[in-house]
Short mmCIF file of C-alpha atoms in Angstrom, two decimals:
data_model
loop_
_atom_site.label_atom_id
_atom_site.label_comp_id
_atom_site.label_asym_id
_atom_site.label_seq_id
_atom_site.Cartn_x
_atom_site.Cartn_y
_atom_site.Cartn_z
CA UNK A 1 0.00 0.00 0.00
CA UNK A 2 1.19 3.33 -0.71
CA UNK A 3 2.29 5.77 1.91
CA UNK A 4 0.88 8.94 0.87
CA UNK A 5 0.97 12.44 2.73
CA UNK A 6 -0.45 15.35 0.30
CA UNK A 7 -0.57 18.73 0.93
CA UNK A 8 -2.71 20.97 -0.72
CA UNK A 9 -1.88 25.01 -1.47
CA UNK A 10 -4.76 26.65 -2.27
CA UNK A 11 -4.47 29.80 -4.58
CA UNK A 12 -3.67 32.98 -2.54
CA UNK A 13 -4.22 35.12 -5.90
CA UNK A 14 -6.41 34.32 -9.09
CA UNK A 15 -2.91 34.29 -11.31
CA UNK A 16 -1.18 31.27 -10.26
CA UNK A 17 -1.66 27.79 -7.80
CA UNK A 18 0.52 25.38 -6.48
CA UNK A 19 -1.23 22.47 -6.93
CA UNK A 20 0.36 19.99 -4.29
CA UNK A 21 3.58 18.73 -3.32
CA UNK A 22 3.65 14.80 -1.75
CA UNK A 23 6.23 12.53 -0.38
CA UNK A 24 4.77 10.21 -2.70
CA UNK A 25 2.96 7.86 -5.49
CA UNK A 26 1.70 10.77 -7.97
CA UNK A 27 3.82 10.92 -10.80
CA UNK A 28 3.61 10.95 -14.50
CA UNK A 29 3.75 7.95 -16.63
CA UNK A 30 7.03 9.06 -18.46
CA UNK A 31 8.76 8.06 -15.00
CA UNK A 32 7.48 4.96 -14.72
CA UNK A 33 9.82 2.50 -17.02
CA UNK A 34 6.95 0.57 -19.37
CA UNK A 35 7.84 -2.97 -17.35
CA UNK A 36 8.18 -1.88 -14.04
CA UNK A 37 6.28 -0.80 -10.95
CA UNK A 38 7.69 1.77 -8.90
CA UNK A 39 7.10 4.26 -6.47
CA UNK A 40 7.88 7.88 -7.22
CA UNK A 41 7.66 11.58 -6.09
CA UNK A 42 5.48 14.51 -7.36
CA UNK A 43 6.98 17.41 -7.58
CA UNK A 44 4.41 20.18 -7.40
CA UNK A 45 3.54 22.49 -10.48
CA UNK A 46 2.33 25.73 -11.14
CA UNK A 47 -1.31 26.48 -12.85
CA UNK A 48 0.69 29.43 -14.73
CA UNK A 49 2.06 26.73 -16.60
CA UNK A 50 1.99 27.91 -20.46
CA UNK A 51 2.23 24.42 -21.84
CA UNK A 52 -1.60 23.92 -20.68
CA UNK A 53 -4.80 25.49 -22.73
CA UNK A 54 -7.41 26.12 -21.25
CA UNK A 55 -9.04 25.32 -24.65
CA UNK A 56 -8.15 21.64 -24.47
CA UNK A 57 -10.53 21.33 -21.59
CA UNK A 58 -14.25 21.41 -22.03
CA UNK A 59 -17.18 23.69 -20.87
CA UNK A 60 -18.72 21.26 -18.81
CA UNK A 61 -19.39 22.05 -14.88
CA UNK A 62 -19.52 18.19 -13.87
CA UNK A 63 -16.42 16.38 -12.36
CA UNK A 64 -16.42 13.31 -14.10
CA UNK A 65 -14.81 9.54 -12.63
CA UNK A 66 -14.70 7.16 -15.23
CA UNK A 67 -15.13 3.21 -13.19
CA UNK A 68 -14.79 0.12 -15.17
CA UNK A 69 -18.08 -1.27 -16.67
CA UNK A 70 -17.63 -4.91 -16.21
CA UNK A 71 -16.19 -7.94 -14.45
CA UNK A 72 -14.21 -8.34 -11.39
CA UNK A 73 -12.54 -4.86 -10.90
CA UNK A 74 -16.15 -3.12 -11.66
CA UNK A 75 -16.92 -5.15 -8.54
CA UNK A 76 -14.34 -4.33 -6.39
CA UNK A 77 -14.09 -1.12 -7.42
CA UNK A 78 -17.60 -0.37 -6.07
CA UNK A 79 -16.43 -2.39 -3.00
CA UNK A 80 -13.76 -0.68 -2.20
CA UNK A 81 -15.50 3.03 -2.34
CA UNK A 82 -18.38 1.94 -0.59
CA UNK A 83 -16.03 0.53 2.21
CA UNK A 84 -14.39 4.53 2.05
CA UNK A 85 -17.90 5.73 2.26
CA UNK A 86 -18.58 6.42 -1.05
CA UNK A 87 -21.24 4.40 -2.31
CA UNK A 88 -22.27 5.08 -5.96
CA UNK A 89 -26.39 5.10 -6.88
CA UNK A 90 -27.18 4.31 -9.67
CA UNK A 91 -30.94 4.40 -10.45
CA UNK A 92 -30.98 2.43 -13.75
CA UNK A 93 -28.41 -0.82 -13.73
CA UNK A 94 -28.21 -0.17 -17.29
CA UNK A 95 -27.08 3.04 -17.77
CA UNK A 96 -23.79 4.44 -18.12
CA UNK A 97 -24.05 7.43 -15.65
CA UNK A 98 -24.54 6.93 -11.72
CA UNK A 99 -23.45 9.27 -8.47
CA UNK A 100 -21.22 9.37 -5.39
CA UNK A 101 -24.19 11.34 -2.87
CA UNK A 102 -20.94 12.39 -0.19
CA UNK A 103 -19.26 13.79 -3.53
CA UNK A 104 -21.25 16.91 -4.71
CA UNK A 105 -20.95 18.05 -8.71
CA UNK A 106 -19.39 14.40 -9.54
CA UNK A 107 -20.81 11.75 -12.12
CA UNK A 108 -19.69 8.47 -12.69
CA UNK A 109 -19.34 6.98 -15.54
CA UNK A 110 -18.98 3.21 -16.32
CA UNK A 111 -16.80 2.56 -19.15
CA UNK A 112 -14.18 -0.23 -20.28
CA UNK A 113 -11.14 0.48 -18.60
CA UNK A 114 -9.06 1.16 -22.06
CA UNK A 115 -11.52 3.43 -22.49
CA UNK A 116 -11.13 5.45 -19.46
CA UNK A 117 -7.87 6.10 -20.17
CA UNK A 118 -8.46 7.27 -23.71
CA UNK A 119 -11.28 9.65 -22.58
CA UNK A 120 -8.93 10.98 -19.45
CA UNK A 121 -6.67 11.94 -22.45
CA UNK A 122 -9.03 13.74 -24.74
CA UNK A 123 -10.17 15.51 -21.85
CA UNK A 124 -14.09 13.96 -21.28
CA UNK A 125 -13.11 12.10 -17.98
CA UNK A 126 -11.04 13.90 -14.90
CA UNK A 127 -10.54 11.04 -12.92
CA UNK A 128 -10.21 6.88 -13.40
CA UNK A 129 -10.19 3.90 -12.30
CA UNK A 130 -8.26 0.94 -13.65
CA UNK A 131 -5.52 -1.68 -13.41
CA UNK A 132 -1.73 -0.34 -13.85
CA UNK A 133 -1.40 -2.38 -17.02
CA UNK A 134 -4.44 -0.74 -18.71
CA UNK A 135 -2.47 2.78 -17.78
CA UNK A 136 0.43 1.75 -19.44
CA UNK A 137 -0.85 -0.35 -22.24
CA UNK A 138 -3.04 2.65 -23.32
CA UNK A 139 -1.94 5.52 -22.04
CA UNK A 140 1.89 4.50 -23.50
CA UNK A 141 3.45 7.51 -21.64
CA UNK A 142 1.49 10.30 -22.18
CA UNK A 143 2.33 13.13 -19.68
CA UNK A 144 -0.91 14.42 -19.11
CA UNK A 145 -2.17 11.31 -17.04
CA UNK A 146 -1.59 11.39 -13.69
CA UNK A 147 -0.77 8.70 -11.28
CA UNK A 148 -2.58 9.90 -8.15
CA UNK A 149 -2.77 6.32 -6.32
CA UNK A 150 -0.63 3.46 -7.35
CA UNK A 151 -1.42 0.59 -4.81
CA UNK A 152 -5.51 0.00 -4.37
CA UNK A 153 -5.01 -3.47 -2.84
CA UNK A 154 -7.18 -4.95 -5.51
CA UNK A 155 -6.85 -6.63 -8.80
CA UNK A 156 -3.39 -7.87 -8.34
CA UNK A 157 -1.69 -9.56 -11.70
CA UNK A 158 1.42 -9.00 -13.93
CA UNK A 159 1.92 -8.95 -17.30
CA UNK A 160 4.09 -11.73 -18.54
CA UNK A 161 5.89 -13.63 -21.27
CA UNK A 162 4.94 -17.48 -20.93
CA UNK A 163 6.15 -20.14 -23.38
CA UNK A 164 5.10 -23.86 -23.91
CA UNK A 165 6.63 -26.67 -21.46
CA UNK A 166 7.09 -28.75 -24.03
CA UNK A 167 9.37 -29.03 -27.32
CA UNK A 168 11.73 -26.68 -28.16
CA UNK A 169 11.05 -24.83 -24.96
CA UNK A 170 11.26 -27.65 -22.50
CA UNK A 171 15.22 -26.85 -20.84
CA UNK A 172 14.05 -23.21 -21.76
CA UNK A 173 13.88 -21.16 -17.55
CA UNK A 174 14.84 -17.80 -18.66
CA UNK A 175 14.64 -14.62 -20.81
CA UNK A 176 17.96 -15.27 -21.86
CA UNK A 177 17.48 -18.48 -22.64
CA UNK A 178 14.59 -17.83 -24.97
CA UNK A 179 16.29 -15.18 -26.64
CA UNK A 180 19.54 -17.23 -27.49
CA UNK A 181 17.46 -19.97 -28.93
CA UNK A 182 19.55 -20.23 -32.81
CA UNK A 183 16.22 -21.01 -34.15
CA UNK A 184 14.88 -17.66 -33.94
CA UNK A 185 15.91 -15.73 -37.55
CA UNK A 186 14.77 -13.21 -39.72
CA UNK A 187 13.06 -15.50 -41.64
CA UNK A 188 12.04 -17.24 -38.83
CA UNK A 189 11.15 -14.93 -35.96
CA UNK A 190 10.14 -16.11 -32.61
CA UNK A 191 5.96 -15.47 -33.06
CA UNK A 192 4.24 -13.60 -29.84
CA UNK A 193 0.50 -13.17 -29.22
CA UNK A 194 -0.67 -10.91 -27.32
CA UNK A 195 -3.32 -7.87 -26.97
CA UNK A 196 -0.78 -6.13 -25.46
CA UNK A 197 0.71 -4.65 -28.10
CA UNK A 198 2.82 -1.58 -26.98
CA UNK A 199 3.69 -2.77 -23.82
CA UNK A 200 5.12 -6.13 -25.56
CA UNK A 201 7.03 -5.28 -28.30
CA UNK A 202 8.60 -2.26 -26.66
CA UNK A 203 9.93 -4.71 -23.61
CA UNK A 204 11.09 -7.32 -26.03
CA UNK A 205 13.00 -4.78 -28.04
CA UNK A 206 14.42 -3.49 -24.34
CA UNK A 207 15.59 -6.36 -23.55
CA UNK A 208 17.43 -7.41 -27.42
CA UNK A 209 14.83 -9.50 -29.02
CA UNK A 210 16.05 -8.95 -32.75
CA UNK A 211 14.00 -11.61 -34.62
CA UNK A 212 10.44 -11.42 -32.97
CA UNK A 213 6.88 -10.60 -34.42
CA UNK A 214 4.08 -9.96 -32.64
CA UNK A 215 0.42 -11.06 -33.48
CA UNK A 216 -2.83 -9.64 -31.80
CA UNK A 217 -5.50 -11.84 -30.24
CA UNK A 218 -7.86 -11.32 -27.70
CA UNK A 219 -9.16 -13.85 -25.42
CA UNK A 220 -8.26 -17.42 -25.20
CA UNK A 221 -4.20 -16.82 -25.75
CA UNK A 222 -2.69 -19.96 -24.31
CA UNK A 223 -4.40 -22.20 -27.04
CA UNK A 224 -2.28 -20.27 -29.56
CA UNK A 225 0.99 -21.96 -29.28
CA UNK A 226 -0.81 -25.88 -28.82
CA UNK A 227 -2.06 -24.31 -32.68
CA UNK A 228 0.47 -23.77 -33.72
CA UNK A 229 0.36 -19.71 -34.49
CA UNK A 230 2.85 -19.13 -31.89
CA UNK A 231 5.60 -19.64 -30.06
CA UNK A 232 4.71 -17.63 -27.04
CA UNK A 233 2.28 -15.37 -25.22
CA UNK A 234 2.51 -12.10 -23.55
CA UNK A 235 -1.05 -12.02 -21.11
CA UNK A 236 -2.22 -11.41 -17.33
CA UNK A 237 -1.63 -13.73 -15.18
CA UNK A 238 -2.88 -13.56 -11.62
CA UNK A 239 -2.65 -17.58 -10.07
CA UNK A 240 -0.72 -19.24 -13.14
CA UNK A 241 -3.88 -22.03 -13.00
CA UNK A 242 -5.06 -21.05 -16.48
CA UNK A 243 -0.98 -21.67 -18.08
CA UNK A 244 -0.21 -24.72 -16.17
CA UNK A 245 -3.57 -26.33 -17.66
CA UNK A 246 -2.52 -24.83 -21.08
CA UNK A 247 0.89 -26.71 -20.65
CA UNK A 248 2.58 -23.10 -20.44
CA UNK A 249 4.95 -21.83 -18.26
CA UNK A 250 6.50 -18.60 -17.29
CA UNK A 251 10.17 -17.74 -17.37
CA UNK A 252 12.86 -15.43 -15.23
CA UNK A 253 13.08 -12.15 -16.09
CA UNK A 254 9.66 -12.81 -18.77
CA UNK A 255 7.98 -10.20 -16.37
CA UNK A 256 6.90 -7.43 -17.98
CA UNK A 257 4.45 -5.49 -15.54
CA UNK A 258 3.54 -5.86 -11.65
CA UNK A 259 0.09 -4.56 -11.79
CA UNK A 260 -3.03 -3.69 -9.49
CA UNK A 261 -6.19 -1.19 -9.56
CA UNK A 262 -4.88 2.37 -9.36
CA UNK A 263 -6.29 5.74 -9.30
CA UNK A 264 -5.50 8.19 -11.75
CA UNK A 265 -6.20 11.84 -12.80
CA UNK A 266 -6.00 13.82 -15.94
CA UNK A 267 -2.96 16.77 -15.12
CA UNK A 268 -5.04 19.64 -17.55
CA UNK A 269 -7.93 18.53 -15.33
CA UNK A 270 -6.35 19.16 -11.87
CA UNK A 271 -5.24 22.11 -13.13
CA UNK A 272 -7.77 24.03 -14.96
CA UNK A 273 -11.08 22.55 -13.69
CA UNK A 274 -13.15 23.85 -11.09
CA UNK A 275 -13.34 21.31 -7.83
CA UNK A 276 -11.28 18.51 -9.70
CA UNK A 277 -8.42 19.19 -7.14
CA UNK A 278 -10.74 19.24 -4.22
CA UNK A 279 -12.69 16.16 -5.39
CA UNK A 280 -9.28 14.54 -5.66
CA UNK A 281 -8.33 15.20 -2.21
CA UNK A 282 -11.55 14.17 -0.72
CA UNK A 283 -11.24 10.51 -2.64
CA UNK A 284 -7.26 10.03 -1.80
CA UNK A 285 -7.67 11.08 1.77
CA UNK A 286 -11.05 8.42 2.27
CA UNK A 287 -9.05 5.74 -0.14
CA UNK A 288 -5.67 6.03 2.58
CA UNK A 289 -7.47 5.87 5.97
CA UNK A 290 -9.46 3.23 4.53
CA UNK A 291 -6.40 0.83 3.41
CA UNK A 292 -4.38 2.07 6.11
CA UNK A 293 -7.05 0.55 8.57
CA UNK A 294 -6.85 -2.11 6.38
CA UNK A 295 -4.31 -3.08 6.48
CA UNK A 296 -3.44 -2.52 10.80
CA UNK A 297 -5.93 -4.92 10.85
CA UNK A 298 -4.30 -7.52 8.36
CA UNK A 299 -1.27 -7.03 10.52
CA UNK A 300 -3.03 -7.60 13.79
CA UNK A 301 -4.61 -10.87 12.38
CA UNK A 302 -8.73 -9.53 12.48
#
């Protein structure tokens, strides 16, 4: 869990806010390398800052926090705020739009997670929801999205590089290993699938893959190498139960991404929008003493 402490500096003049300043866990993507997790610190910034328009951020008066749609994390998502005391309502189950009642001037909207982070870039969402991997997968190191909350305790995984048991591969342990195989050529590359595909190809080329091509496929990855339309797969893996009955295996150093549910904020947003900073502050500070009790009592034993 991260240790956060933020302190907010609220505008003494109309000309120019310091926006905060914490010991930790908001950065921007660019910091974070593409296949690791770390911890970083925020620096604080001015809303002076030129680089910004006000022009790239919409009319609307709503705060909007973008929540995934479907599937586990939807679920614990709406778990976890309702244990910070922020339930959402949502009147109709089948529409898009719902409420936090503690949070005034906020709407939630469900959406796929890839899709949060594309509308927190072009500006229609302020704040999201979503694993680490979607953030980096999609949001491929865009400054503008901010990490505000990098450890939600929830939806734990890593992306990885997993190869068959069998064949070829069978004294294959390691990333080396793999990539020192002599039957990898041009001609011949070593065949990925994956639906990760800026996340894999930038970590294979990282770490001196020269004869690799990448597919895409979605769903139902570990069948492709017992098909025979690849060698290997780049995909989630949370227990490993799904590869082992798919006669796949993972390999040192094939870890791309440590990932989990994190919170994250537009920067133009903070910035520029009414309440966005407020609304921010009011979610981080219910989302720490929540895990923080949390966790006191995972350490106690409760």
């Amino acid at each position: 869990m991260a240790s956060i402490q933020t302190i907010f500096q609220y505008p003494s003049s109309s000309t120019t806010t310091t926006l905060f300043t914490s010991s930790l866990s908001i950065f921007s993507i660019p910091t974070l390398p593409s296949y690791i997790s770390v911890k970083s610190t925020f620096t604080c910034f001015s809303s002076s800052s030129s680089s910004l328009s006000s022009s790239s951020i919409t009319d609307r008066a709503e705060i909007r926090l973008g929540l995934p749609s479907k599937g586990r994390m939807a679920s614990e998502t709406l778990e976890l705020l309702k244990d910070c005391q922020l339930s959402v309502r949502q009147v109709n189950p089948r529409q898009y739009v719902a409420e936090i009642p503690q949070l005034s001037n906020l709407e939630v909207w469900f959406q796929r997670p890839k899709d949060i982070v594309r509308k927190l870039l072009s500006g229609d969402l302020d704040l999201g929801i979503m694993g680490l991997d979607t953030l980096s997968e999609f949001g491929q190191g865009d400054e503008d999205l901010i990490l505000v909350h990098d450890a939600l305790d929830y939806g734990d995984c890593h992306l990885s590089i997993a190869i068959p048991k069998y064949g070829i591969f069978e004294n294959i342990n390691s990333l080396s290993e793999l990539a020192q195989m002599p039957q990898w050529t041009k001609e011949k590359p070593l065949r990925v699938a994956t639906s990760f595909n800026y996340l894999g190809p930038k970590f294979m080329k990282e770490k001196g893959f020269e004869h690799v091509t990448f597919s895409t496929a979605d769903g139902a990855l570990e069948a492709a190498p017992a098909m025979g339309i690849a060698d290997a797969i780049v995909d989630l893996v949370s227990s490993g139960t799904t590869l082992r009955e798919n006669n796949l295996k993972e390999i040192e150093g094939g870890i791309i991404l440590e990932s989990q549910a994190v919170l994250v904020a537009s920067k133009k947003s903070l910035i520029q929008r009414e309440g966005v900073l407020d609304t921010t502050h009011e979610i981080l500070e219910r989302l720490e003493a929540h895990l923080r009790a949390a966790g006191n009592c995972k350490y106690e034993g409760r």
